[in-house]
Coordinates of C-alpha atoms and ligand atoms in Angstrom, one line a residue:
X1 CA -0.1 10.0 6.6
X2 CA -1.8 9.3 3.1
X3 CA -2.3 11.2 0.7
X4 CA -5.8 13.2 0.3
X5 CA -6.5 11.4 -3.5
X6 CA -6.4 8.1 -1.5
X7 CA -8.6 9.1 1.0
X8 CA -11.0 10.3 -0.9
X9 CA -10.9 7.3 -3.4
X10 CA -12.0 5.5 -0.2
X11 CA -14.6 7.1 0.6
X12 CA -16.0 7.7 -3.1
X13 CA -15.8 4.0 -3.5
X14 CA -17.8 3.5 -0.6
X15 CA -20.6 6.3 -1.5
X16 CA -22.3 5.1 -4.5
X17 CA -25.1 7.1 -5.8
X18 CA -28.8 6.7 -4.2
X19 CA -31.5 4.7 -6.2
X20 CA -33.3 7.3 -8.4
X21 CA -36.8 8.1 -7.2
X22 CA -39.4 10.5 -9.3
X23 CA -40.1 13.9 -8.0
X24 CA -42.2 17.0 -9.0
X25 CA -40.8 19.1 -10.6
X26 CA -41.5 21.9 -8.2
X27 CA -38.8 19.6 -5.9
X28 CA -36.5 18.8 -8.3
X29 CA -34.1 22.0 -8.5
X30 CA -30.5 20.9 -8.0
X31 CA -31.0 17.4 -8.2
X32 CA -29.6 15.1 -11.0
X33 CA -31.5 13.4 -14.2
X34 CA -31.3 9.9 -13.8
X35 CA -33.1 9.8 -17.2
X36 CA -33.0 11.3 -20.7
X37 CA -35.3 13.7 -21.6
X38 CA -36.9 13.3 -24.7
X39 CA -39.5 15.9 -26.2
X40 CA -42.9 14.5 -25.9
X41 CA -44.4 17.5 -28.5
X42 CA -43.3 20.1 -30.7
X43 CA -41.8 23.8 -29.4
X44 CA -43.4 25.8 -30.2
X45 CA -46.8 23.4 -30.1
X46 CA -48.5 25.7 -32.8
X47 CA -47.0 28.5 -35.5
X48 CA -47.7 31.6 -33.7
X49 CA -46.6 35.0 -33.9
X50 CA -42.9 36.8 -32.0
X51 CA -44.5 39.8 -32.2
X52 CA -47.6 42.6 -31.3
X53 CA -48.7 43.6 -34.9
X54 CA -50.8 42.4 -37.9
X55 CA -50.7 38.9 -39.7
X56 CA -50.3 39.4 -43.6
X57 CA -49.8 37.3 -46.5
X58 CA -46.4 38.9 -47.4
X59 CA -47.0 39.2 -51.5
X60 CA -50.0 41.9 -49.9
X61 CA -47.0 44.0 -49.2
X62 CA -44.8 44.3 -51.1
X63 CA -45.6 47.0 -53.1
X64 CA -45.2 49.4 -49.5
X65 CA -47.1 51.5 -48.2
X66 CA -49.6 49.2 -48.5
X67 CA -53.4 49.2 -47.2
X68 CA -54.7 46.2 -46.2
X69 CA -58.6 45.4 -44.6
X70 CA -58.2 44.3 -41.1
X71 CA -61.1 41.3 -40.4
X72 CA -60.1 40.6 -37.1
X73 CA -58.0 40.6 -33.8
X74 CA -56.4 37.2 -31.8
X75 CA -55.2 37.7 -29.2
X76 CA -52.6 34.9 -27.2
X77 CA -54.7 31.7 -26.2
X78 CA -57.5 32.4 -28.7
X79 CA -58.2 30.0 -31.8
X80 CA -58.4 32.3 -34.9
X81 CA -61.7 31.9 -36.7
X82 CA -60.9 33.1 -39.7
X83 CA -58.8 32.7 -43.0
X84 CA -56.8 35.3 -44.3
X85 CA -57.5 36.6 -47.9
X86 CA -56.2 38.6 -50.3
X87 CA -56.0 42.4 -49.0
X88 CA -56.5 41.5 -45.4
X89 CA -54.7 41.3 -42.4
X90 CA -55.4 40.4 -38.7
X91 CA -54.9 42.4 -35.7
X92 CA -52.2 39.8 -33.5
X93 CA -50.8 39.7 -30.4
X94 CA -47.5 37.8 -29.0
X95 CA -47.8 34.3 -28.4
X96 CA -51.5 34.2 -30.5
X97 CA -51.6 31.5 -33.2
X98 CA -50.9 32.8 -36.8
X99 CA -54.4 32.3 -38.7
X100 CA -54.4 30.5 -41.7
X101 CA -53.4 32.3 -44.9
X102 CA -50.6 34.4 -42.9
X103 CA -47.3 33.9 -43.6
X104 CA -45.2 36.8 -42.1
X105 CA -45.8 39.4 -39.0
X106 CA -45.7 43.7 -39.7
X107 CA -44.6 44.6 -36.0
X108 CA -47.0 47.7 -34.4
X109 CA -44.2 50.0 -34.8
X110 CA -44.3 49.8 -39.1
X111 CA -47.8 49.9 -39.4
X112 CA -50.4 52.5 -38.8
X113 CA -54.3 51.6 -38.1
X114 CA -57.0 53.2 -39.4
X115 CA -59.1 55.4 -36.4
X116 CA -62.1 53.2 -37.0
X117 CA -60.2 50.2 -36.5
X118 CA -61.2 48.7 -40.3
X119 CA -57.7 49.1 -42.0
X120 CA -53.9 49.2 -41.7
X121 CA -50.9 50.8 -43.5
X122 CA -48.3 48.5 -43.5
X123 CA -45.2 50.6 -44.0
X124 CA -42.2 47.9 -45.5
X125 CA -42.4 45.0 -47.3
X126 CA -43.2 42.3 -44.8
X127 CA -40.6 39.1 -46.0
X128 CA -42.3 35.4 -45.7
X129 CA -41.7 34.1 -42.4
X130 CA -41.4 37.4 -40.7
X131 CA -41.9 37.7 -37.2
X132 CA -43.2 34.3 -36.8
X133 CA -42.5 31.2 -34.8
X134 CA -43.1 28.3 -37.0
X135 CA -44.8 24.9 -35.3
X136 CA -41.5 22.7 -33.6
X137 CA -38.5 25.1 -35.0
X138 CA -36.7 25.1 -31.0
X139 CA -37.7 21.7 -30.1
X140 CA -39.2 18.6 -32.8
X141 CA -41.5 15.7 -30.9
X142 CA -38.8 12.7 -30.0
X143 CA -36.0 15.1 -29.9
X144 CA -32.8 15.0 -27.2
X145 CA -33.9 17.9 -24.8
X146 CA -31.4 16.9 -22.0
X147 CA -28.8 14.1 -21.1
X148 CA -29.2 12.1 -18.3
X149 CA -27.1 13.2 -15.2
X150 CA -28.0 17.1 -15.9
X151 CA -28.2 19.1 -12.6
X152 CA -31.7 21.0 -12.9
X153 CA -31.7 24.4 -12.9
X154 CA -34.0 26.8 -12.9
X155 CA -34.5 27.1 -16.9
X156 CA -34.2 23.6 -17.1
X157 CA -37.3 23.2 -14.8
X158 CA -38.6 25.8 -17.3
X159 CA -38.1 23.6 -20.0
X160 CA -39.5 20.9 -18.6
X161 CA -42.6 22.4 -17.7
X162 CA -42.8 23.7 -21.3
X163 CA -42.9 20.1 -22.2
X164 CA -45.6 19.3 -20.1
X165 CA -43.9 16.9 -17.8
X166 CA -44.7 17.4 -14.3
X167 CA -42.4 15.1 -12.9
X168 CA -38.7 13.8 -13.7
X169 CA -36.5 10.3 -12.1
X170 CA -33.9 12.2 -10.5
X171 CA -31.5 10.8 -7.7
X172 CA -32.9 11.7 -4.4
X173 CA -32.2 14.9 -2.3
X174 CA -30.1 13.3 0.2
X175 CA -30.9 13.5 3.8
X176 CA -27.6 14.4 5.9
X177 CA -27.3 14.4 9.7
X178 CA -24.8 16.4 11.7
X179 CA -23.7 15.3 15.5
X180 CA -21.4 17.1 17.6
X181 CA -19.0 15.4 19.8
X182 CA -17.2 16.6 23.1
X183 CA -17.1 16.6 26.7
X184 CA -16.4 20.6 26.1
X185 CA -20.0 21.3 24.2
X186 CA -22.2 23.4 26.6
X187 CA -26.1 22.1 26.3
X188 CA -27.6 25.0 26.8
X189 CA -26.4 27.9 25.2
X190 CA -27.6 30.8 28.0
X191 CA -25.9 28.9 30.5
X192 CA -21.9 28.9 29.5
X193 CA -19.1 28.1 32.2
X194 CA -15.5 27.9 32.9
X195 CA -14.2 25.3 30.4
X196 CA -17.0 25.0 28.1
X197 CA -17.3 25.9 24.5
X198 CA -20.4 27.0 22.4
X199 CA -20.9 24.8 19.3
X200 CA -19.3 26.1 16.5
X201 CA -19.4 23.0 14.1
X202 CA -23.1 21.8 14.1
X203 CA -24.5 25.1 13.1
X204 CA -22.1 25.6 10.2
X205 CA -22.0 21.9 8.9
X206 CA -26.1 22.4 8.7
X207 CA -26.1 25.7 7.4
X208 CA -23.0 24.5 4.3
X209 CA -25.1 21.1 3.6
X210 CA -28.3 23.6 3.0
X211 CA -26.2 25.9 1.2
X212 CA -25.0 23.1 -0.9
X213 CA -29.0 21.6 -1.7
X214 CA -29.3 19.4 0.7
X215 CA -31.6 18.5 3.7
X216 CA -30.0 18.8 6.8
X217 CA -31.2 16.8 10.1
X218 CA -29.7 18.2 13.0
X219 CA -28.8 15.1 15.6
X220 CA -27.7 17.3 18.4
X221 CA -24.4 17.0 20.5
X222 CA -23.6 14.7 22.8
X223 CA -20.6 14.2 25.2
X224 CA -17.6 11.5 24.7
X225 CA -19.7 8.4 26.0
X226 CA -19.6 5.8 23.6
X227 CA -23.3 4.3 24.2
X228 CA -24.6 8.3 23.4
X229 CA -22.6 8.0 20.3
X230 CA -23.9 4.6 19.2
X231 CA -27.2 5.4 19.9
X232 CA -27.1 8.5 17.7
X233 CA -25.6 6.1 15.0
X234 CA -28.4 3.9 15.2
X235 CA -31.0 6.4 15.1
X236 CA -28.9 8.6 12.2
X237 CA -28.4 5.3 9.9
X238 CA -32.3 4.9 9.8
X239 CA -33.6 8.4 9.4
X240 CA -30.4 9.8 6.9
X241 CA -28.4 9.5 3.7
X242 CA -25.1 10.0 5.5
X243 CA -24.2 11.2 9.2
X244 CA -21.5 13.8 9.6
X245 CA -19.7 14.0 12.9
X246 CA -17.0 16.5 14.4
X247 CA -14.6 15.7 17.2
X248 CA -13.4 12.9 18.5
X249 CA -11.1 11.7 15.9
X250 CA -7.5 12.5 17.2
X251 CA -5.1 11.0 19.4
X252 CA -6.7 12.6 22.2
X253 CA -8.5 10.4 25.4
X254 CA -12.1 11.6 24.6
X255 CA -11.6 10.5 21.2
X256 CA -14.2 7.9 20.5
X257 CA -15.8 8.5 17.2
X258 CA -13.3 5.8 15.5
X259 CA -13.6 3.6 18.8
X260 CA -17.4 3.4 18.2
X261 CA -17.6 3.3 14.1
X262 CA -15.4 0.1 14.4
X263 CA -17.4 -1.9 16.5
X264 CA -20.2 -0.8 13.9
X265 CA -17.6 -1.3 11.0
X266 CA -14.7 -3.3 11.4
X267 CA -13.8 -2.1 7.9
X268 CA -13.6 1.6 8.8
X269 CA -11.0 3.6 8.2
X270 CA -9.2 6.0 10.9
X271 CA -6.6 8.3 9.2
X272 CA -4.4 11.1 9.1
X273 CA -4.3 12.7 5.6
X274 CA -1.4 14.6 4.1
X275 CA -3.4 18.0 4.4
X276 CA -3.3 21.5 7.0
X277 CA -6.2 21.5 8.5
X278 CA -8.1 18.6 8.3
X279 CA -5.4 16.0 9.2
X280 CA -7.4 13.8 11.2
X281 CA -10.4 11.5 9.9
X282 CA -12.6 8.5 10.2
X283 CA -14.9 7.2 8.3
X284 CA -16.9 4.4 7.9
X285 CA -20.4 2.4 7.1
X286 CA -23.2 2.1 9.2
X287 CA -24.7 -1.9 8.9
X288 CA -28.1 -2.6 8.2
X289 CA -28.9 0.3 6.0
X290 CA -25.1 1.0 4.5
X291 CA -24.8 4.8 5.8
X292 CA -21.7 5.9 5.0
X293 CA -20.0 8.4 8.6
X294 CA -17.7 10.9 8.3
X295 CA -15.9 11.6 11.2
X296 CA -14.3 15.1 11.0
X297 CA -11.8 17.0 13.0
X298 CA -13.1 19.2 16.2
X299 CA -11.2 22.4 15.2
X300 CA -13.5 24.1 13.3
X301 CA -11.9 25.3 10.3
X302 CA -10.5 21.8 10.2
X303 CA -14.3 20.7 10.1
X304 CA -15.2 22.6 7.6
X305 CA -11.8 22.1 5.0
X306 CA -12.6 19.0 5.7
X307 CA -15.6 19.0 4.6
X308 CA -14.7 20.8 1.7
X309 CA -12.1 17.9 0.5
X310 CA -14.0 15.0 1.4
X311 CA -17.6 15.4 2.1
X312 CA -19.2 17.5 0.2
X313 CA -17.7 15.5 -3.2
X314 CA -19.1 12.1 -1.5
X315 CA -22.4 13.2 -1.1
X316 CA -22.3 14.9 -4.6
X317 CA -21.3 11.7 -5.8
X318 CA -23.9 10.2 -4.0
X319 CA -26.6 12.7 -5.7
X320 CA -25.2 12.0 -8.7
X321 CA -23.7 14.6 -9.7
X322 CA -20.3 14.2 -12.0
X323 CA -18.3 17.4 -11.3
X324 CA -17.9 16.7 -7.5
X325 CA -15.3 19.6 -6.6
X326 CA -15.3 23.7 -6.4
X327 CA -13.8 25.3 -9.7
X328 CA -10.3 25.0 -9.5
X329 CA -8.9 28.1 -11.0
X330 CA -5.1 30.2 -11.0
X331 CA -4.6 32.9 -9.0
X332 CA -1.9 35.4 -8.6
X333 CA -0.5 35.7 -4.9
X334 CA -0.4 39.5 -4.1
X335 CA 1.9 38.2 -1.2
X336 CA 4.5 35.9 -0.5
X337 CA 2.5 32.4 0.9
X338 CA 5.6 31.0 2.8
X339 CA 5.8 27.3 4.2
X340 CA 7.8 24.6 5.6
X341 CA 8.0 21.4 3.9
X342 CA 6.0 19.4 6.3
X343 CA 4.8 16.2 4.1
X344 CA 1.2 17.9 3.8
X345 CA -0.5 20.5 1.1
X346 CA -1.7 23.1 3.0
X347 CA -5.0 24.4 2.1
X348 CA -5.2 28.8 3.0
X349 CA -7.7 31.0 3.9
X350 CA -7.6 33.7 1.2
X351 CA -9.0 36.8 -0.5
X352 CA -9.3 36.1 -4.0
X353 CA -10.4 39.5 -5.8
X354 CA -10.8 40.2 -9.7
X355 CA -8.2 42.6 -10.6
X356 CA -8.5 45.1 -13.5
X357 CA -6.5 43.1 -16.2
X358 CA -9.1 40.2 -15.0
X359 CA -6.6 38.0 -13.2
X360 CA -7.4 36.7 -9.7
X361 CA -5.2 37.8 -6.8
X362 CA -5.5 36.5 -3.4
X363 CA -4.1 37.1 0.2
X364 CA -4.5 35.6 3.4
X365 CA -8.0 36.1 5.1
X366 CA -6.5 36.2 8.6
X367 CA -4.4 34.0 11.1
X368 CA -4.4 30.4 9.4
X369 CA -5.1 28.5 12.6
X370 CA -7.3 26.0 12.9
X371 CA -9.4 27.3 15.6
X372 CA -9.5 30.5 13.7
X373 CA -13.1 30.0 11.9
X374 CA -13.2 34.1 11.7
X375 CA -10.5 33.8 9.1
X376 CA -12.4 30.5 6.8
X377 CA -15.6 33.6 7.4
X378 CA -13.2 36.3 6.0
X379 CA -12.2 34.3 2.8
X380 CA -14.0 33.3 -0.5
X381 CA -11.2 30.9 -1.5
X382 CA -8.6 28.3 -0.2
X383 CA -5.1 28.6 -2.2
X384 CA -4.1 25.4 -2.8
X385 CA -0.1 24.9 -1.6
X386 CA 1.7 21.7 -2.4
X387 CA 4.3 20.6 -0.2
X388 CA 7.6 22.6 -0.5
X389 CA 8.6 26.3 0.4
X390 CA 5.5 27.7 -0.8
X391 CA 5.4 31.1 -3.3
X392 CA 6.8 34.2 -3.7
X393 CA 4.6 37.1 -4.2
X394 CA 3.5 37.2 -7.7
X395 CA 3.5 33.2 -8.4
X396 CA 0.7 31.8 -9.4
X397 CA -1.4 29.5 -7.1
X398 CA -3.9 27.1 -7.6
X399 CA -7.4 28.2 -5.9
X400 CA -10.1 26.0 -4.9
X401 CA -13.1 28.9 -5.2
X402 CA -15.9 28.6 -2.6
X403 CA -18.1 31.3 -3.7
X404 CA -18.9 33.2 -7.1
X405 CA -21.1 35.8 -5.0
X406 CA -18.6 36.8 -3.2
X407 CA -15.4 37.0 -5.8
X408 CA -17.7 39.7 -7.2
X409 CA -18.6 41.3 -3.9
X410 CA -15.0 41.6 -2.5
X411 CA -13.7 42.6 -5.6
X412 CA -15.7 46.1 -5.4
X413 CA -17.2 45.2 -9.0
X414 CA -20.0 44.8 -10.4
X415 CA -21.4 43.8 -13.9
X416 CA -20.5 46.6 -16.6
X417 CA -24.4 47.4 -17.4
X418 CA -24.1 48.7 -14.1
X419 CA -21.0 51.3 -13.8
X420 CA -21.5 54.7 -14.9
Ligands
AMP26 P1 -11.2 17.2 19.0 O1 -11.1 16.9 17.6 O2 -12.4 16.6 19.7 O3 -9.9 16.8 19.7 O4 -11.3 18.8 19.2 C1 -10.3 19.6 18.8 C2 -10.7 21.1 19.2 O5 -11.9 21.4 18.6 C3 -10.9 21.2 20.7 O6 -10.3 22.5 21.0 C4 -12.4 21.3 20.8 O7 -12.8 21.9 21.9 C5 -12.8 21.9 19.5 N1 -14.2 21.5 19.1 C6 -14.6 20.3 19.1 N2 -15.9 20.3 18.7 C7 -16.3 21.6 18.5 C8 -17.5 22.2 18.1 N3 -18.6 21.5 17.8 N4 -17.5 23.6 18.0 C9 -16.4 24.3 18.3 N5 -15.2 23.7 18.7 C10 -15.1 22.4 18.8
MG27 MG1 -13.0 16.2 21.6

């Protein structure tokens, strides 16, 4: 057995990030700057007003009340077309750019229009500056907006567009293909019999690489025939990123995938990691176009911990992205999570919940076997426990957090804006 950090040093070596490519930006959310962003023009472009109210020169006002003469009315996107003088003020919306001769903002609420229209109380003192949002104060032309290797959210594709840009060099939305091995695998799905399994692992390995940004080719199943499974190589090495595989890579006579990824790779590597699930694993590197294989376990919680571990920080790397693992955070176990020293960490199913002093808790999903996929469905977490006895209920444990939506949901909380 080796241990899982030299595994996955293996396979990170061998899965380098993609050339970058440029993409609209209406593509670009989740993928990675391969560039620096530098402002091409001022935020705000023009000196412009936060506010709905009147545009003043602020020495008008501050003797308050005071009554100015209102010339006009801009509204956002119009050119003003005239100067402000002494007395007068202009009618301004949000957004609108502040006409010459203002320097400050009185907001609606502190004013009080004349019913013809003509003239305006202003209430307070309006200070200089007030309420308005001078030419390049967020952002100057040539400044740093964002580093390269920033993951684009949705606000940075905001601010990107606010720029004006309409595309960015980013490194590629990979292209990952997912083949199901085994004898077992029934074809069609209305027509199951004695001995034969539905396909568990192709459906979730798809649906996790969406989940996870990327786009996901299904290659089908296919039996334990060696010229099927280099044939689906071939095809998979030219049309993806990376091919993902499940089945095939034990001990077992049906187990080919490391039979046929070595007369494709004589450097490929067929191992059994120090881990529960997941122990068994191939992997390797298609010729011609350098597609990396990952060859994953048949059971399907094995599949998808495996995954989890090794995959899905390869192919961030590969998109890349820096921070290539789930948040790794402590939890509290609100049971005993007993063990036998066995050589391997065991990775567990769990529960984890937000409890009212804040502190994570977790417990056991369901029976940790690796057939078992109800009980990977059942948790939001796996509970991280190096070899040795395990812990006692109320140790801490290290938690490898799968999803944010549902530590919330399964906590039975919500944000505090929300409760009563
Ligand atoms: P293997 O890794 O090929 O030895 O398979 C280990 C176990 O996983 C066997 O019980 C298989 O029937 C099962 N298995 C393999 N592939 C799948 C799959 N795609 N969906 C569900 N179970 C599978
Ligand atoms: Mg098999």
């Amino acid at each position: 057995m080796i241990p899982l950090r030299e595994a996955r040093k293996f396979v990170l070596s061998a899965c380098q990030p993609r050339s970058p490519d440029r993409v609209r930006l209406a593509e670009s959310l989740g993928l990675v700057l391969a560039e620096r962003i530098l402002a091409s023009n001022d935020q705000p472009l023009f000196t412009n007003s936060a506010m709905d109210g009147f545009a003043v020169r602020a020495e008008d006002t501050k003797v308050a009340p005071a009554r100015l003469k209102v010339i006009g009315t801009i509204m956002a996107g119009q050119v003003p077309s005239t100067t402000i003088g002494p007395g007068e003020a202009v009618r301004i919306m949000t957004g609108a750019l502040l006409p010459e001769g203002a320097d400050g903002v009185c907001i609606v609420e502190l004013s009080e229009i004349q019913e013809d229209g003509s003239a305006v109380v202003i209430h307070q003192p309006v200070a200089q500056g007030a309420h308005v949002r001078h030419k390049g104060e967020d952002v100057a032309s040539g400044d740093d907006v964002f580093v390269s290797r920033t993951r684009l959210t949705a606000a940075h594709i905001g601010v990107l567009s606010s720029l004006g840009l309409e595309s960015v060099l980013v490194y590629p939305r990979l292209r990952v293909g997912v083949l199901s091995t085994g004898d077992e695998l029934v074809g069609d799905a209305t027509k199951i019999s004695e001995g034969k399994i539905h396909d568990a692992n192709r459906p979730a390995l798809l649906a996790q690489l969406r989940a996870d940004g990327w786009d996901a080719v299904d290659l089908g199943q296919i039996g334990d025939d060696e010229s099927a499974m280099t044939r689906v190589f071939v095809a998979g090495s030219a049309g993806c990123d990376a091919v993902v595989t499940s089945g095939g890579v034990s001990k077992g006579e049906g187990d080919l995938v490391k039979v046929v990824l070595e007369k494709m790779d004589p450097a490929m590597m067929s191992m059994e990691i120090a881990v529960k699930p997941a122990k068994p694993f191939a992997f390797g590197v298609l010729p011609t176009f350098g597609t990396p294989v990952f060859g994953l376990p048949g059971n399907p919680v094995a599949a998808l911990v495996s995954y989890e571990l090794l995959v899905r920080p390869a192919l961030r790397h590969m998109s890349g992205m820096l921070n290539l693992d789930r948040p790794s955070l402590r939890a509290i176990a609100s049971e005993g999570f007993r063990r036998l020293p066995d050589g391997r960490v065991h990775f567990v199913c769990v529960r984890a919940t937000l409890q009212p002093d804040g502190a994570i808790g977790i417990e056991k999903s369901g029976e940790q076997k690796s057939h078992v996929l109800r009980t990977l469905a059942d948790a939001n977490a796996l509970a991280v426990l190096p070899d040795g006895p395990g812990v006692r209920s109320g140790e801490e444990v290290e938690i490898l957090l799968l999803d944010v939506d549902r530590l919330e949901a399964m906590s039975n909380r919500g944000p505090t804006f929300n409760s009563a």
